[in-house]
């Protein structure tokens, strides 16, 4: 989620409408799976179900993140979004396991697939449902300036083409290739695993406080360009939900009094606020420029 989506009622409404659209697609496909026994369609159904349900933990995390900080949770509840990410990864993993197991079992123990016309139609419904959701998300995302919603729309469009693979499986079975349906199921499982890999990598990075190195470089450049800053020390950034927090060291003239040095730190934080739009706050520590070999942090040497 990003700031444009968070602050827009239209953006949140787009999440819920998208979930409803994919949910309806999933239900229709599930009904056909029950009567046809197609494991390819089962894989696509599980994939669409996982995509639809991602809006639920995100919405819960978004509401939790609005709660103010407390004496125990001094940084607030923004980390709830990372927990939501774990739930989403587990949901995607479960869909991959379910689809893969069903496909392997069908290869080992072939069974006829019935109602091929309905299977093909359900695959087409999956494509149309994802495409409609994709267009809606992209249109709303561009209107409100939400990169997250646009990216989610492009993801839904890719999933739509995965649904078309069900048509291939149904066509193969119609031609007498009984193995076509479970093989397409395995192909869809592979597609789900690719999504799982990307999602797990992003969640891992977030849990490990990873940030884009370009953000660190931008912060360092901004600090260095702040009037009164003679040098830049350590710069640390971390995500708390969808907001950044920063801890920075800057070097100032040792001749400045406390008020002047504090003003330099405030100006530096202010500059960072403009350079990093998602920055919620920065702790800027002003160090006096070393002179005559004096180490102003000598008392901390044994603790670092």
Coordinates of C-alpha atoms in Angstrom, one line a residue:
X1 CA 0.0 0.0 0.0
X2 CA 1.1 3.6 -0.6
X3 CA 0.2 7.0 0.6
X4 CA -2.2 7.7 -2.3
X5 CA -4.1 4.5 -1.7
X6 CA -4.1 5.0 2.0
X7 CA -5.5 8.5 1.9
X8 CA -8.2 7.8 -0.7
X9 CA -11.6 6.4 0.0
X10 CA -11.8 5.6 -3.7
X11 CA -8.6 3.6 -3.5
X12 CA -9.9 1.5 -0.6
X13 CA -13.2 1.0 -2.3
X14 CA -11.3 -0.3 -5.4
X15 CA -9.7 -2.9 -3.1
X16 CA -13.0 -4.2 -1.9
X17 CA -14.7 -4.1 -5.3
X18 CA -11.7 -6.0 -6.8
X19 CA -12.0 -8.6 -4.0
X20 CA -15.7 -9.0 -4.8
X21 CA -15.1 -9.4 -8.5
X22 CA -12.4 -12.0 -8.0
X23 CA -14.5 -13.7 -5.3
X24 CA -17.4 -14.1 -7.7
X25 CA -15.0 -15.5 -10.4
X26 CA -13.7 -18.0 -7.9
X27 CA -17.1 -19.2 -6.8
X28 CA -18.2 -19.7 -10.4
X29 CA -15.0 -21.6 -11.2
X30 CA -15.3 -23.7 -8.0
X31 CA -18.8 -24.9 -9.1
X32 CA -17.4 -26.1 -12.4
X33 CA -14.5 -27.8 -10.7
X34 CA -17.0 -29.7 -8.5
X35 CA -18.9 -31.1 -11.5
X36 CA -16.0 -31.6 -14.0
X37 CA -13.0 -32.8 -11.8
X38 CA -10.6 -30.6 -13.8
X39 CA -7.4 -30.1 -11.8
X40 CA -6.2 -27.3 -14.2
X41 CA -9.3 -25.3 -13.3
X42 CA -8.8 -26.2 -9.6
X43 CA -5.4 -24.6 -9.7
X44 CA -6.7 -21.5 -11.4
X45 CA -9.6 -21.3 -8.9
X46 CA -7.2 -21.6 -5.9
X47 CA -5.0 -18.9 -7.5
X48 CA -7.9 -16.5 -7.9
X49 CA -9.1 -17.2 -4.4
X50 CA -5.7 -16.4 -2.9
X51 CA -5.6 -13.1 -4.9
X52 CA -9.1 -12.2 -3.8
X53 CA -8.4 -12.8 -0.1
X54 CA -5.2 -10.7 0.0
X55 CA -7.4 -7.6 0.4
X56 CA -8.7 -8.9 3.8
X57 CA -5.4 -8.9 5.8
X58 CA -4.3 -5.7 4.1
X59 CA -7.5 -3.9 5.2
X60 CA -7.2 -5.3 8.7
X61 CA -3.6 -4.2 8.9
X62 CA -4.5 -0.8 7.5
X63 CA -7.2 -0.2 10.2
X64 CA -4.7 -1.4 12.9
X65 CA -2.1 0.9 11.6
X66 CA -4.3 3.9 12.2
X67 CA -4.2 3.3 15.9
X68 CA -1.9 5.9 17.7
X69 CA 1.3 4.8 19.4
X70 CA 1.1 3.7 23.1
X71 CA 3.6 3.4 25.9
X72 CA 4.2 -0.3 24.9
X73 CA 4.0 0.1 21.1
X74 CA 5.9 3.3 20.9
X75 CA 6.3 3.1 17.1
X76 CA 2.6 2.5 16.6
X77 CA 1.0 -0.5 14.9
X78 CA 2.4 -0.1 11.3
X79 CA 4.1 -3.5 11.6
X80 CA 0.7 -5.1 11.3
X81 CA 1.2 -4.7 7.5
X82 CA 4.2 -7.0 7.7
X83 CA 2.1 -9.6 9.6
X84 CA -0.5 -9.3 6.9
X85 CA 2.2 -10.0 4.3
X86 CA 3.1 -13.2 6.1
X87 CA -0.6 -14.2 6.0
X88 CA -0.7 -13.5 2.2
X89 CA 2.4 -15.5 1.6
X90 CA 1.0 -18.5 3.5
X91 CA -2.3 -18.2 1.5
X92 CA -0.4 -18.2 -1.8
X93 CA 1.8 -21.2 -0.6
X94 CA -1.4 -23.1 0.4
X95 CA -2.9 -22.6 -3.0
X96 CA 0.3 -23.8 -4.7
X97 CA 0.5 -26.9 -2.5
X98 CA -3.2 -27.7 -3.2
X99 CA -2.9 -27.2 -6.9
X100 CA 0.3 -29.1 -7.2
X101 CA -0.9 -32.0 -5.2
X102 CA -4.1 -32.4 -7.2
X103 CA -2.2 -32.3 -10.5
X104 CA 0.4 -34.9 -9.4
X105 CA -2.3 -37.2 -8.0
X106 CA -4.2 -36.9 -11.3
X107 CA -1.1 -37.8 -13.3
X108 CA -0.6 -40.8 -11.1
X109 CA -4.2 -41.8 -11.1
X110 CA -5.9 -40.6 -14.3
X111 CA -9.6 -39.8 -14.2
X112 CA -11.8 -38.5 -16.9
X113 CA -12.7 -34.8 -17.1
X114 CA -16.3 -34.1 -17.9
X115 CA -18.2 -31.1 -19.0
X116 CA -15.3 -29.8 -21.1
X117 CA -17.4 -26.9 -22.4
X118 CA -18.1 -25.7 -18.9
X119 CA -14.4 -26.0 -18.0
X120 CA -13.4 -24.0 -21.1
X121 CA -16.1 -21.4 -20.2
X122 CA -14.9 -21.2 -16.6
X123 CA -11.3 -20.6 -17.8
X124 CA -12.6 -17.8 -20.0
X125 CA -14.6 -16.4 -17.0
X126 CA -11.3 -16.4 -15.1
X127 CA -9.6 -14.4 -17.8
X128 CA -12.5 -11.9 -18.2
X129 CA -12.8 -11.5 -14.4
X130 CA -9.1 -10.8 -14.0
X131 CA -9.0 -8.5 -16.9
X132 CA -12.0 -6.5 -15.6
X133 CA -10.4 -6.2 -12.2
X134 CA -7.1 -5.2 -13.8
X135 CA -8.6 -2.4 -15.9
X136 CA -10.5 -1.1 -12.9
X137 CA -7.5 -1.2 -10.6
X138 CA -5.2 0.5 -13.2
X139 CA -7.8 3.2 -14.0
X140 CA -8.4 4.1 -10.4
X141 CA -4.7 3.8 -9.5
X142 CA -3.7 6.2 -12.2
X143 CA -6.5 8.6 -11.2
X144 CA -5.5 8.8 -7.5
X145 CA -1.8 8.4 -8.1
X146 CA -1.4 5.0 -6.4
X147 CA 1.5 3.0 -7.8
X148 CA 0.5 0.1 -5.6
X149 CA -3.0 -0.2 -7.1
X150 CA -1.6 0.1 -10.6
X151 CA 0.9 -2.7 -9.9
X152 CA -1.8 -4.9 -8.5
X153 CA -3.8 -4.3 -11.6
X154 CA -1.0 -5.4 -13.8
X155 CA -0.6 -8.5 -11.6
X156 CA -4.3 -9.3 -12.2
X157 CA -3.8 -8.9 -15.9
X158 CA -1.0 -11.5 -15.8
X159 CA -3.2 -13.9 -13.8
X160 CA -5.9 -13.6 -16.5
X161 CA -3.5 -15.1 -19.1
X162 CA -2.9 -17.9 -16.6
X163 CA -6.6 -18.6 -16.7
X164 CA -6.5 -19.0 -20.4
X165 CA -4.2 -22.0 -19.9
X166 CA -7.3 -23.9 -18.7
X167 CA -8.7 -23.6 -22.2
X168 CA -5.5 -25.3 -23.5
X169 CA -6.0 -28.2 -21.0
X170 CA -9.7 -28.6 -22.0
X171 CA -8.8 -28.6 -25.6
X172 CA -6.1 -31.3 -25.1
X173 CA -8.6 -33.5 -23.2
X174 CA -11.1 -33.0 -26.0
X175 CA -8.5 -34.3 -28.5
X176 CA -8.0 -37.4 -26.3
X177 CA -4.9 -36.3 -24.4
X178 CA -5.9 -37.2 -20.9
X179 CA -2.6 -35.9 -19.5
X180 CA -3.3 -32.4 -20.8
X181 CA -5.4 -31.3 -17.8
X182 CA -3.0 -32.3 -15.0
X183 CA 0.0 -31.0 -17.0
X184 CA -1.7 -27.6 -17.3
X185 CA -2.5 -27.8 -13.6
X186 CA 1.3 -28.2 -13.0
X187 CA 2.0 -25.2 -15.2
X188 CA -0.5 -23.1 -13.2
X189 CA 1.2 -24.3 -10.0
X190 CA 4.5 -23.1 -11.4
X191 CA 3.0 -19.7 -12.1
X192 CA 1.7 -19.6 -8.5
X193 CA 5.2 -20.5 -7.2
X194 CA 6.7 -17.6 -9.1
X195 CA 4.2 -15.2 -7.4
X196 CA 5.0 -16.9 -4.1
X197 CA 8.8 -16.3 -4.6
X198 CA 8.3 -12.7 -5.4
X199 CA 6.0 -12.1 -2.5
X200 CA 8.1 -14.0 0.0
X201 CA 11.2 -12.1 -1.0
X202 CA 9.5 -8.7 -0.5
X203 CA 8.1 -9.8 2.9
X204 CA 11.5 -11.1 4.0
X205 CA 13.2 -7.8 3.1
X206 CA 10.6 -5.9 4.9
X207 CA 10.9 -8.0 8.1
X208 CA 14.7 -7.6 7.9
X209 CA 14.3 -3.8 7.7
X210 CA 15.7 -3.7 4.1
X211 CA 15.2 -0.5 2.1
X212 CA 16.0 0.5 -1.4
X213 CA 19.7 1.7 -1.4
X214 CA 18.6 4.5 -3.7
X215 CA 16.6 5.9 -0.7
X216 CA 19.7 5.9 1.5
X217 CA 21.7 7.7 -1.2
X218 CA 19.0 10.3 -1.6
X219 CA 18.9 10.8 2.2
X220 CA 22.7 11.3 2.3
X221 CA 22.6 13.7 -0.6
X222 CA 19.8 15.7 1.0
X223 CA 21.6 15.9 4.4
X224 CA 24.9 16.9 2.8
X225 CA 23.1 19.8 1.0
X226 CA 21.5 21.2 4.1
X227 CA 23.0 24.5 5.2
X228 CA 25.1 24.1 8.3
X229 CA 25.8 20.4 7.7
X230 CA 29.6 19.9 7.3
X231 CA 29.5 16.1 6.9
X232 CA 27.1 13.1 7.0
X233 CA 27.7 10.1 9.2
X234 CA 25.6 7.0 9.5
X235 CA 22.2 7.0 7.9
X236 CA 19.7 4.3 8.8
X237 CA 16.2 3.9 7.3
X238 CA 13.5 1.4 8.1
X239 CA 9.9 0.8 7.2
X240 CA 7.2 0.8 9.9
X241 CA 4.1 -0.2 7.9
X242 CA 4.1 2.0 4.8
X243 CA 6.0 4.8 6.5
X244 CA 9.7 5.4 6.7
X245 CA 11.6 6.2 9.9
X246 CA 15.2 7.6 9.8
X247 CA 18.1 7.9 12.1
X248 CA 20.9 10.1 10.9
X249 CA 24.2 11.6 12.1
X250 CA 25.4 14.9 10.8
X251 CA 28.6 16.9 11.5
X252 CA 28.2 20.6 12.5
X253 CA 30.5 23.4 13.5
X254 CA 31.7 22.9 17.1
X255 CA 31.4 26.6 17.6
X256 CA 27.6 26.6 17.4
X257 CA 25.6 26.9 20.5
X258 CA 22.9 24.3 21.4
X259 CA 20.1 26.3 19.8
X260 CA 22.0 26.8 16.5
X261 CA 23.1 23.1 16.3
X262 CA 19.5 22.0 17.0
X263 CA 18.2 24.3 14.2
X264 CA 20.6 22.6 11.8
X265 CA 19.2 19.2 12.8
X266 CA 15.6 20.5 12.4
X267 CA 16.5 21.9 8.9
X268 CA 18.0 18.6 8.0
X269 CA 14.9 16.7 9.1
X270 CA 12.7 19.1 7.2
X271 CA 14.7 18.6 4.0
X272 CA 14.4 14.8 4.4
X273 CA 10.6 15.2 4.7
X274 CA 10.5 16.7 1.3
X275 CA 13.1 14.4 -0.3
X276 CA 11.5 11.2 1.1
X277 CA 7.7 11.6 0.7
X278 CA 6.8 8.6 2.9
X279 CA 9.1 9.7 5.8
X280 CA 7.1 9.9 9.0
X281 CA 10.0 11.3 11.1
X282 CA 13.8 11.4 11.5
X283 CA 16.0 11.5 14.5
X284 CA 19.0 13.7 13.4
X285 CA 21.9 13.7 15.8
X286 CA 24.3 16.6 15.4
X287 CA 28.0 15.8 16.1
X288 CA 30.6 18.5 16.5
X289 CA 33.4 18.5 13.9
X290 CA 36.5 16.9 15.6
X291 CA 39.3 19.3 16.4
X292 CA 42.7 18.7 18.1
X293 CA 42.2 15.0 18.1
X294 CA 39.3 15.2 20.6
X295 CA 36.9 12.2 20.4
X296 CA 33.5 13.4 21.4
X297 CA 32.2 9.8 21.6
X298 CA 35.1 8.3 23.6
X299 CA 32.8 7.3 26.5
X300 CA 30.8 5.1 24.1
X301 CA 33.7 3.3 22.5
X302 CA 33.4 0.3 24.8
X303 CA 29.7 0.0 24.2
X304 CA 29.7 0.0 20.4

